[in-house]
């Protein structure tokens, strides 16, 4: 393989050596934040969701933040190949006018335009996402706490400065500023008639976490919140069914979905109409979570199309190299990523990224051309995966 690299955690490596990889082996598909970098995964997504996974019948949990949340929600639509192609086209061609004398558009403008794009993209189709017969969707957003509880021109930058230094000391310390909120597709009603969300396919002892039921009333806001990069877009407030506060990009808490997949736990929602309390909105930790028999039995591999093989916990960990290593949480993970040498053959010798907006400026056509060239070349990733699945070669599998 020249373009694709496969990395596997120890349990996953043993599984691949013994059985290869079958669609029925997959229980979770994560999707990272990372903006335009996620475009390189379009052909892999279309192959996996359009052709390969439909050959099996087991439930699969789709977990995403930011562009990963958009990708996974789109994978739940009818005709996922066409839907994922439409997502790629929409993302590549997005354009924001920069006001005279400014280097970038104001966050209010980007948020308004992006929200309109999401409304247009999913118009009349939200039920397809929430009622998918196999896929349980989990969208991750970061909810601000204390000084970050609402957006403010002075307090918000200071709050993120505090979050940065706290996170440097210890990842859990970031929980004083931000908490992980997982919006999960509906599963049905519990024994007492209370609505339930799909159980989380990962443990939550690592970070302060809440789970909220994903509904038609909050889907658009939850998805936009998951994509709302601080200072680039505005925070989303007043999400239906969720605790009050400012919600930002899910990549802040979970940049690459480095989650405890080996400890599946269920989050039972106690969503009440009206006032919210710590217990009523589903906050939970390792002591209060209940083991999920549905999540822990059957398919167990985590199949992760990713734009790199390192799985970084949070966005603020990007420069903290010691947090880029694999941990036992990823033992059952198979990572599909582009070979760094192959990446150098792409336009500008790199993956598409947010710096391209600045690099190309108002020349949207040039940026789109470069991005489309990269996504076109990425078909090689899907082709090589299909070949490997047909004839697995452990010589091509690296240890994660």
Coordinates of N, CA and C in Angstrom, one line a residue, residues 18-247:
X18 N -5.9 -13.1 13.4 CA -6.7 -14.3 13.4 C -7.8 -14.4 12.4
X19 N -8.5 -13.2 12.2 CA -9.7 -13.3 11.4 C -9.8 -12.3 10.3
X20 N -8.8 -11.4 10.2 CA -8.9 -10.3 9.2 C -10.0 -9.3 9.8
X21 N -10.6 -8.6 8.9 CA -11.6 -7.6 9.3 C -12.8 -7.8 8.5
X22 N -13.9 -8.0 9.2 CA -15.3 -8.2 8.6 C -16.2 -7.1 9.0
X23 N -17.2 -6.7 8.2 CA -18.1 -5.6 8.6 C -18.7 -5.9 9.9
X24 N -19.0 -7.1 10.2 CA -19.7 -7.5 11.5 C -18.8 -7.3 12.7
X25 N -17.5 -7.1 12.5 CA -16.6 -6.9 13.7 C -16.7 -5.5 14.3
X26 N -17.3 -4.6 13.6 CA -17.2 -3.2 13.9 C -18.4 -2.8 14.9
X27 N -18.0 -2.2 16.0 CA -19.0 -1.7 16.9 C -19.1 -0.2 17.1
X28 N -17.9 0.5 16.7 CA -17.9 1.9 16.9 C -17.1 2.5 15.7
X29 N -17.5 3.6 15.2 CA -16.8 4.4 14.2 C -16.6 5.8 14.8
X30 N -15.4 6.2 15.2 CA -15.2 7.6 15.6 C -14.9 8.5 14.4
X31 N -15.1 9.8 14.7 CA -14.7 10.8 13.6 C -14.2 12.0 14.3
X32 N -13.0 12.4 14.0 CA -12.2 13.5 14.6 C -12.7 14.8 14.2
X33 N -12.5 15.8 15.1 CA -12.4 17.2 14.7 C -11.2 17.4 13.9
X34 N -11.1 18.6 13.3 CA -9.9 18.9 12.5 C -10.2 19.7 11.2
X35 N -11.4 20.2 11.1 CA -11.7 21.1 10.0 C -11.5 20.4 8.6
X36 N -10.9 21.1 7.7 CA -10.7 20.6 6.3 C -9.9 19.3 6.2
X37 N -9.1 19.0 7.3 CA -8.4 17.7 7.2 C -9.3 16.6 7.0
X38 N -10.5 16.7 7.6 CA -11.5 15.6 7.4 C -11.9 15.3 6.0
X39 N -11.7 16.3 5.1 CA -12.1 16.1 3.7 C -11.3 14.9 3.1
X40 N -10.1 14.6 3.5 CA -9.3 13.6 2.9 C -9.9 12.2 3.2
X41 N -10.9 12.1 4.1 CA -11.5 10.8 4.5 C -12.8 10.6 3.7
X42 N -13.2 11.5 2.8 CA -14.4 11.3 2.0 C -14.6 10.0 1.3
X43 N -13.6 9.6 0.5 CA -13.7 8.4 -0.2 C -13.8 7.2 0.7
X44 N -13.0 7.2 1.8 CA -13.1 6.1 2.8 C -14.5 6.0 3.4
X45 N -15.1 7.2 3.8 CA -16.4 7.2 4.3 C -17.4 6.6 3.4
X46 N -17.3 7.0 2.1 CA -18.3 6.6 1.1 C -18.2 5.1 0.9
X47 N -17.0 4.5 0.9 CA -16.8 3.1 0.8 C -17.3 2.4 2.0
X48 N -17.0 2.8 3.2 CA -17.4 2.1 4.4 C -18.9 2.1 4.6
X49 N -19.5 3.3 4.5 CA -20.9 3.5 4.8 C -21.8 3.1 3.6
X50 N -21.3 3.2 2.4 CA -22.1 3.0 1.3 C -22.0 1.5 0.8
X51 N -20.9 0.8 1.0 CA -20.7 -0.5 0.5 C -20.3 -1.6 1.5
X52 N -19.4 -1.2 2.4 CA -18.9 -2.3 3.2 C -19.7 -2.6 4.5
X53 N -20.0 -1.6 5.3 CA -20.8 -1.8 6.5 C -22.2 -2.3 6.2
X54 N -22.9 -1.9 5.1 CA -24.2 -2.5 4.8 C -24.2 -4.0 4.6
X55 N -23.0 -4.6 4.5 CA -23.0 -6.1 4.4 C -23.2 -6.8 5.8
X56 N -23.3 -6.0 6.8 CA -23.6 -6.6 8.2 C -24.9 -6.0 8.7
X57 N -25.2 -6.4 9.9 CA -26.5 -6.0 10.5 C -26.5 -5.5 11.9
X58 N -25.3 -5.6 12.6 CA -25.2 -5.2 14.0 C -25.3 -3.7 14.2
X59 N -25.7 -3.3 15.4 CA -25.7 -1.8 15.7 C -24.3 -1.3 15.7
X60 N -24.1 -0.1 15.2 CA -22.8 0.6 15.2 C -23.0 2.0 15.8
X61 N -22.1 2.3 16.7 CA -22.1 3.6 17.3 C -21.2 4.6 16.5
X62 N -21.7 5.7 16.1 CA -21.0 6.7 15.4 C -20.7 7.9 16.3
X63 N -19.5 8.2 16.6 CA -19.1 9.2 17.6 C -18.3 10.3 16.9
X64 N -18.7 11.6 16.9 CA -18.0 12.6 16.2 C -18.0 14.0 16.9
X65 N -17.1 14.8 16.5 CA -17.0 16.2 17.0 C -16.6 17.0 15.8
X66 N -17.2 18.2 15.7 CA -16.8 19.2 14.7 C -17.1 18.6 13.3
X67 N -16.2 18.7 12.4 CA -16.4 18.1 11.1 C -16.7 16.6 11.2
X68 N -16.2 15.9 12.2 CA -16.5 14.5 12.4 C -17.9 14.3 12.8
X69 N -18.5 15.2 13.5 CA -20.0 15.2 13.8 C -20.8 15.3 12.6
X70 N -20.4 16.2 11.7 CA -21.1 16.5 10.4 C -21.0 15.2 9.6
X71 N -19.8 14.6 9.5 CA -19.6 13.4 8.7 C -20.5 12.3 9.2
X72 N -20.5 12.0 10.5 CA -21.2 10.9 11.1 C -22.8 11.1 11.0
X73 N -23.2 12.4 11.2 CA -24.7 12.6 11.0 C -25.1 12.4 9.5
X74 N -24.2 12.7 8.6 CA -24.5 12.5 7.2 C -24.5 11.1 6.8
X75 N -23.6 10.3 7.5 CA -23.6 8.9 7.2 C -24.9 8.2 7.6
X76 N -25.7 8.8 8.4 CA -27.0 8.2 8.8 C -28.1 8.5 7.8
X77 N -27.9 9.4 6.9 CA -28.9 9.7 5.9 C -29.1 8.6 4.9
X78 N -30.3 8.5 4.3 CA -30.5 7.5 3.2 C -29.6 7.9 2.1
X79 N -29.1 6.8 1.4 CA -28.2 7.0 0.3 C -26.9 7.7 0.8
X80 N -26.2 7.1 1.7 CA -25.0 7.8 2.4 C -23.9 8.2 1.4
X81 N -23.8 7.5 0.3 CA -22.8 7.8 -0.7 C -23.1 9.2 -1.3
X82 N -24.3 9.4 -1.7 CA -24.7 10.7 -2.3 C -24.6 11.8 -1.3
X83 N -25.1 11.5 0.0 CA -25.1 12.5 1.0 C -23.7 12.9 1.4
X84 N -22.7 11.9 1.5 CA -21.4 12.3 1.9 C -20.7 13.0 0.8
X85 N -21.0 12.7 -0.5 CA -20.4 13.5 -1.6 C -20.9 14.9 -1.5
X86 N -22.2 15.1 -1.2 CA -22.8 16.4 -1.1 C -22.1 17.2 0.0
X87 N -21.8 16.5 1.2 CA -21.1 17.2 2.3 C -19.8 17.7 1.8
X88 N -19.0 16.8 1.1 CA -17.7 17.2 0.6 C -17.8 18.4 -0.3
X89 N -18.7 18.4 -1.2 CA -18.9 19.5 -2.1 C -19.2 20.8 -1.4
X90 N -20.1 20.7 -0.4 CA -20.6 21.9 0.3 C -19.4 22.5 1.1
X91 N -18.6 21.6 1.7 CA -17.5 22.1 2.6 C -16.4 22.7 1.7
X92 N -16.1 22.1 0.6 CA -15.1 22.6 -0.3 C -15.4 24.0 -0.8
X93 N -16.7 24.2 -1.1 CA -17.1 25.4 -1.8 C -17.6 26.5 -0.8
X94 N -17.5 26.3 0.5 CA -17.9 27.3 1.4 C -17.1 28.6 1.2
X95 N -17.7 29.7 1.4 CA -17.1 31.0 1.2 C -17.7 32.0 2.1
X96 N -16.8 32.8 2.7 CA -17.3 33.8 3.6 C -16.6 35.2 3.2
X97 N -17.5 36.1 2.9 CA -17.0 37.4 2.5 C -16.3 38.1 3.7
X98 N -15.1 38.7 3.4 CA -14.3 39.4 4.5 C -14.6 40.9 4.3
X99 N -15.1 41.5 5.4 CA -15.4 42.9 5.3 C -14.2 43.8 5.0
X100 N -14.3 44.9 4.4 CA -13.2 45.8 4.1 C -12.4 46.1 5.3
X101 N -11.1 46.0 5.2 CA -10.2 46.3 6.3 C -10.0 45.3 7.4
X102 N -10.7 44.1 7.1 CA -10.6 43.0 8.1 C -9.8 41.8 7.4
X103 N -9.1 41.0 8.3 CA -8.4 39.8 7.8 C -9.3 38.6 7.7
X104 N -10.4 38.6 8.5 CA -11.3 37.5 8.4 C -12.7 37.9 8.7
X105 N -13.7 37.2 8.4 CA -15.1 37.5 8.6 C -15.4 37.5 10.1
X106 N -16.3 38.3 10.7 CA -16.6 38.2 12.1 C -17.3 36.9 12.4
X107 N -17.1 36.4 13.6 CA -17.7 35.2 14.1 C -19.2 35.1 13.9
X108 N -19.9 36.3 14.1 CA -21.3 36.3 14.0 C -21.8 36.0 12.5
X109 N -21.0 36.5 11.6 CA -21.3 36.2 10.2 C -21.1 34.8 9.8
X110 N -20.0 34.2 10.3 CA -19.7 32.8 10.0 C -20.7 31.9 10.6
X111 N -21.1 32.2 11.9 CA -22.1 31.4 12.5 C -23.5 31.4 11.8
X112 N -23.9 32.6 11.4 CA -25.2 32.8 10.7 C -25.2 32.0 9.4
X113 N -24.1 32.2 8.6 CA -24.0 31.5 7.3 C -23.9 30.0 7.5
X114 N -23.1 29.6 8.4 CA -22.9 28.1 8.7 C -24.2 27.5 9.1
X115 N -24.9 28.2 10.0 CA -26.2 27.7 10.5 C -27.2 27.5 9.3
X116 N -27.2 28.5 8.4 CA -28.1 28.4 7.2 C -27.7 27.2 6.4
X117 N -26.4 27.0 6.2 CA -26.0 25.9 5.4 C -26.4 24.5 6.0
X118 N -26.3 24.4 7.3 CA -26.8 23.2 8.0 C -28.3 23.0 7.8
X119 N -29.1 24.1 8.0 CA -30.5 24.0 7.8 C -30.9 23.5 6.4
X120 N -30.1 24.1 5.4 CA -30.4 23.7 4.0 C -30.0 22.2 3.8
X121 N -28.9 21.8 4.4 CA -28.3 20.5 4.1 C -29.2 19.4 4.7
X122 N -29.8 19.6 5.9 CA -30.6 18.6 6.5 C -32.1 18.8 6.4
X123 N -32.5 19.8 5.6 CA -33.9 20.2 5.6 C -34.8 19.0 5.3
X124 N -35.7 18.7 6.2 CA -36.7 17.6 6.0 C -36.1 16.2 6.2
X125 N -34.8 16.1 6.7 CA -34.2 14.8 6.7 C -33.6 14.5 8.1
X126 N -34.0 15.3 9.1 CA -33.4 15.0 10.4 C -33.9 13.7 11.0
X127 N -35.2 13.3 10.6 CA -35.7 12.0 11.1 C -34.9 10.8 10.5
X128 N -34.4 11.0 9.3 CA -33.5 9.9 8.8 C -32.3 9.7 9.6
X129 N -31.7 10.8 10.2 CA -30.6 10.6 11.0 C -30.9 10.0 12.4
X130 N -32.0 10.5 13.0 CA -32.3 10.1 14.4 C -32.9 8.7 14.4
X131 N -33.5 8.3 13.3 CA -34.3 7.0 13.3 C -33.6 5.9 12.5
X132 N -32.3 6.1 12.3 CA -31.5 5.1 11.5 C -31.7 3.7 12.2
X133 N -32.0 2.7 11.4 CA -32.2 1.4 12.1 C -31.0 0.7 12.7
X134 N -29.8 1.2 12.3 CA -28.6 0.5 12.8 C -27.6 1.5 13.6
X135 N -27.5 2.7 13.1 CA -26.5 3.6 13.6 C -27.0 4.4 14.8
X136 N -26.2 4.4 15.9 CA -26.5 5.2 17.0 C -25.5 6.4 17.0
X137 N -26.0 7.6 16.8 CA -25.2 8.8 16.6 C -25.0 9.5 17.9
X138 N -23.7 9.9 18.1 CA -23.3 10.6 19.3 C -22.5 11.9 18.9
X139 N -23.1 13.1 19.1 CA -22.4 14.3 18.7 C -21.8 14.9 20.0
X140 N -20.6 15.3 19.9 CA -19.9 15.8 21.1 C -19.7 17.3 21.0
X141 N -20.1 18.1 22.0 CA -19.9 19.5 22.1 C -19.2 19.8 23.4
X142 N -18.6 21.0 23.6 CA -18.0 21.4 24.8 C -18.8 22.5 25.4
X143 N -19.3 22.3 26.6 CA -20.1 23.3 27.3 C -19.2 24.1 28.3
X144 N -19.3 25.4 28.2 CA -18.5 26.2 29.1 C -19.0 26.2 30.5
X145 N -18.1 26.3 31.4 CA -18.5 26.3 32.9 C -17.9 27.6 33.5
X146 N -18.6 28.1 34.5 CA -18.2 29.3 35.2 C -18.0 30.5 34.3
X147 N -16.8 31.0 34.2 CA -16.5 32.2 33.4 C -16.8 31.9 31.9
X148 N -16.7 30.7 31.5 CA -17.0 30.3 30.1 C -18.5 29.9 29.9
X149 N -19.3 30.1 30.9 CA -20.7 29.8 30.8 C -21.5 30.6 29.9
X150 N -21.0 31.8 29.5 CA -21.6 32.6 28.5 C -20.5 33.3 27.7
X151 N -20.7 33.6 26.5 CA -19.7 34.3 25.6 C -19.6 35.8 26.0
X152 N -18.4 36.2 26.1 CA -18.1 37.6 26.5 C -16.8 38.0 25.9
X153 N -16.7 39.3 25.3 CA -15.5 39.7 24.6 C -14.3 39.7 25.5
X154 N -14.4 39.8 26.8 CA -13.2 39.9 27.6 C -13.1 38.5 28.4
X155 N -14.2 38.1 29.0 CA -14.2 36.9 29.9 C -13.9 35.7 29.1
X156 N -14.4 35.6 27.9 CA -14.1 34.3 27.1 C -12.6 34.1 26.8
X157 N -11.9 35.1 26.3 CA -10.5 34.9 26.1 C -9.7 34.6 27.4
X158 N -10.1 35.2 28.5 CA -9.4 34.9 29.7 C -9.8 33.5 30.2
X159 N -11.0 33.1 30.0 CA -11.4 31.8 30.4 C -10.6 30.7 29.6
X160 N -10.5 30.9 28.3 CA -9.7 30.0 27.5 C -8.2 30.0 27.9
X161 N -7.7 31.1 28.3 CA -6.3 31.2 28.8 C -6.2 30.3 30.0
X162 N -7.2 30.4 30.9 CA -7.2 29.6 32.1 C -7.3 28.1 31.8
X163 N -8.2 27.8 30.8 CA -8.3 26.4 30.4 C -7.0 25.9 29.8
X164 N -6.3 26.7 29.0 CA -5.1 26.2 28.4 C -4.1 25.8 29.5
X165 N -3.9 26.7 30.5 CA -2.9 26.4 31.6 C -3.3 25.2 32.4
X166 N -4.6 25.2 32.7 CA -5.1 24.1 33.5 C -4.9 22.7 32.8
X167 N -5.2 22.7 31.5 CA -5.0 21.5 30.8 C -3.6 21.1 30.7
X168 N -2.7 22.0 30.6 CA -1.3 21.7 30.6 C -0.8 20.9 31.9
X169 N -1.4 21.3 33.0 CA -1.1 20.7 34.3 C -1.7 19.3 34.3
X170 N -3.0 19.1 33.9 CA -3.6 17.8 33.9 C -4.9 17.9 33.1
X171 N -5.1 16.9 32.3 CA -6.3 17.0 31.4 C -7.6 17.1 32.2
X172 N -7.7 16.4 33.3 CA -8.9 16.5 34.0 C -9.2 17.9 34.6
X173 N -8.1 18.7 34.8 CA -8.3 20.0 35.3 C -9.0 20.9 34.3
X174 N -9.0 20.5 33.0 CA -9.7 21.3 32.0 C -11.2 21.2 32.3
X175 N -11.6 20.2 33.0 CA -13.0 20.1 33.4 C -13.6 21.2 34.3
X176 N -12.7 22.0 34.8 CA -13.1 23.1 35.6 C -13.6 24.2 34.7
X177 N -13.3 24.2 33.4 CA -13.6 25.2 32.5 C -14.6 24.7 31.4
X178 N -14.5 23.5 31.0 CA -15.3 22.9 30.0 C -15.7 21.5 30.4
X179 N -16.9 21.1 29.9 CA -17.3 19.7 30.1 C -17.8 19.1 28.8
X180 N -17.6 17.8 28.7 CA -18.0 17.1 27.5 C -19.5 16.9 27.6
X181 N -20.2 17.3 26.5 CA -21.7 17.0 26.4 C -21.9 16.2 25.2
X182 N -22.5 15.0 25.4 CA -22.7 14.1 24.3 C -24.2 14.1 23.9
X183 N -24.6 14.5 22.7 CA -26.0 14.5 22.3 C -26.1 13.1 21.5
X184 N -27.0 12.3 22.1 CA -27.1 10.9 21.5 C -28.5 10.7 21.0
X185 N -28.5 9.9 19.8 CA -29.8 9.7 19.2 C -30.7 8.8 20.1
X186 N -32.0 8.9 19.9 CA -32.9 8.3 20.8 C -32.9 6.8 20.7
X187 N -33.1 6.1 21.8 CA -33.2 4.6 21.8 C -34.6 4.1 22.1
X188 N -35.3 4.9 22.8 CA -36.7 4.5 23.2 C -36.9 5.0 24.6
X189 N -37.9 4.4 25.3 CA -38.3 4.8 26.6 C -37.8 3.8 27.6
X190 N -37.4 4.3 28.8 CA -37.0 3.4 29.9 C -38.1 2.7 30.6
X191 N -37.8 2.0 31.7 CA -38.9 1.3 32.4 C -39.9 2.2 33.0
X192 N -39.5 3.4 33.4 CA -40.5 4.3 34.0 C -41.1 5.3 32.9
X193 N -40.8 5.0 31.7 CA -41.3 5.9 30.6 C -40.5 7.1 30.3
X194 N -39.3 7.2 31.0 CA -38.4 8.3 30.7 C -37.7 8.0 29.4
X195 N -37.5 9.0 28.6 CA -36.8 8.8 27.3 C -35.4 8.5 27.5
X196 N -34.8 7.5 26.7 CA -33.5 7.1 26.8 C -32.7 7.5 25.5
X197 N -31.4 7.8 25.7 CA -30.5 8.0 24.6 C -29.8 6.7 24.4
X198 N -29.2 6.5 23.2 CA -28.4 5.3 22.9 C -27.3 5.3 24.0
X199 N -26.9 4.1 24.5 CA -25.8 4.0 25.5 C -24.5 4.5 24.8
X200 N -23.7 5.1 25.6 CA -22.4 5.5 25.2 C -21.5 4.3 25.0
X201 N -20.7 4.2 23.9 CA -19.8 3.1 23.7 C -18.4 3.3 24.3
X202 N -18.4 4.2 25.3 CA -17.1 4.5 25.9 C -17.3 4.9 27.4
X203 N -16.3 4.7 28.2 CA -16.4 5.1 29.6 C -16.2 6.6 29.7
X204 N -16.6 7.1 30.9 CA -16.6 8.6 31.1 C -15.8 9.0 32.3
X205 N -15.0 8.1 32.8 CA -14.3 8.4 34.0 C -13.1 9.4 33.7
X206 N -12.8 9.5 32.5 CA -11.6 10.3 32.1 C -11.9 11.8 32.2
X207 N -13.2 12.2 32.0 CA -13.4 13.7 31.9 C -14.9 13.9 32.3
X208 N -15.1 15.1 32.8 CA -16.5 15.5 33.2 C -17.4 15.4 32.0
X209 N -18.5 14.7 32.2 CA -19.4 14.3 31.0 C -20.8 14.4 31.3
X210 N -21.6 14.9 30.4 CA -23.1 14.8 30.4 C -23.6 14.1 29.1
X211 N -24.7 13.5 29.2 CA -25.3 13.0 28.0 C -26.7 13.6 27.9
X212 N -27.1 14.0 26.7 CA -28.4 14.6 26.4 C -29.0 13.9 25.2
X213 N -30.3 13.7 25.2 CA -31.0 13.1 24.1 C -31.0 14.0 22.9
X214 N -30.7 13.5 21.8 CA -30.7 14.2 20.5 C -32.1 14.1 19.9
X215 N -32.7 15.2 19.6 CA -34.1 15.2 19.2 C -34.2 16.2 17.9
X216 N -35.3 16.1 17.2 CA -35.5 17.1 16.2 C -35.4 18.6 16.6
X217 N -35.8 18.8 17.9 CA -35.8 20.2 18.4 C -34.4 20.7 18.7
X218 N -33.4 19.8 18.9 CA -32.0 20.3 19.2 C -31.0 19.9 18.3
X219 N -31.4 19.1 17.2 CA -30.4 18.5 16.3 C -29.5 19.6 15.7
X220 N -30.1 20.6 15.1 CA -29.4 21.6 14.4 C -28.4 22.4 15.3
X221 N -28.9 22.8 16.5 CA -28.1 23.5 17.4 C -27.0 22.7 17.9
X222 N -27.3 21.4 18.2 CA -26.2 20.5 18.8 C -25.1 20.3 17.7
X223 N -25.5 20.1 16.5 CA -24.5 19.9 15.4 C -23.7 21.2 15.2
X224 N -24.4 22.4 15.2 CA -23.6 23.6 15.0 C -22.7 23.9 16.2
X225 N -23.2 23.6 17.4 CA -22.3 23.7 18.5 C -21.1 22.9 18.4
X226 N -21.2 21.7 18.0 CA -20.1 20.8 17.9 C -19.1 21.3 16.9
X227 N -19.5 22.2 16.0 CA -18.6 22.7 14.9 C -18.1 24.1 15.2
X228 N -18.5 24.7 16.4 CA -18.3 26.1 16.6 C -16.9 26.4 17.3
X229 N -15.9 26.6 16.4 CA -14.6 26.9 16.9 C -14.6 28.2 17.6
X230 N -14.1 28.3 18.8 CA -14.0 29.6 19.6 C -13.3 30.6 18.7
X231 N -13.9 31.8 18.7 CA -13.4 33.0 18.1 C -13.5 33.0 16.6
X232 N -13.9 31.8 16.0 CA -14.1 31.7 14.6 C -15.6 31.7 14.3
X233 N -16.3 31.0 15.2 CA -17.8 31.0 15.2 C -18.2 31.4 16.6
X234 N -19.5 31.8 16.7 CA -20.0 32.1 18.1 C -20.4 30.9 18.8
X235 N -20.4 30.9 20.1 CA -21.0 29.8 20.8 C -22.5 29.7 20.6
X236 N -23.0 28.5 20.8 CA -24.4 28.2 20.6 C -25.0 28.2 22.1
X237 N -26.1 29.0 22.3 CA -26.7 29.0 23.6 C -28.1 28.4 23.5
X238 N -28.7 28.1 24.6 CA -30.1 27.7 24.7 C -30.5 26.5 23.8
X239 N -29.7 25.4 24.0 CA -30.0 24.2 23.2 C -31.1 23.4 23.9
X240 N -32.2 23.1 23.2 CA -33.4 22.5 23.8 C -33.0 21.1 24.4
X241 N -33.5 20.9 25.6 CA -33.2 19.7 26.3 C -31.9 19.6 27.0
X242 N -31.0 20.6 26.9 CA -29.7 20.6 27.4 C -29.6 21.7 28.5
X243 N -28.6 21.5 29.4 CA -28.5 22.6 30.4 C -28.1 23.9 29.8
X244 N -28.4 25.0 30.4 CA -28.0 26.3 29.9 C -26.5 26.5 29.8
X245 N -26.1 27.4 29.0 CA -24.7 27.7 28.9 C -24.3 27.9 27.4
X246 N -23.0 28.2 27.3 CA -22.4 28.4 26.0 C -21.7 27.0 25.5
X247 N -22.1 26.6 24.3 CA -21.6 25.4 23.7 C -20.6 25.7 22.6

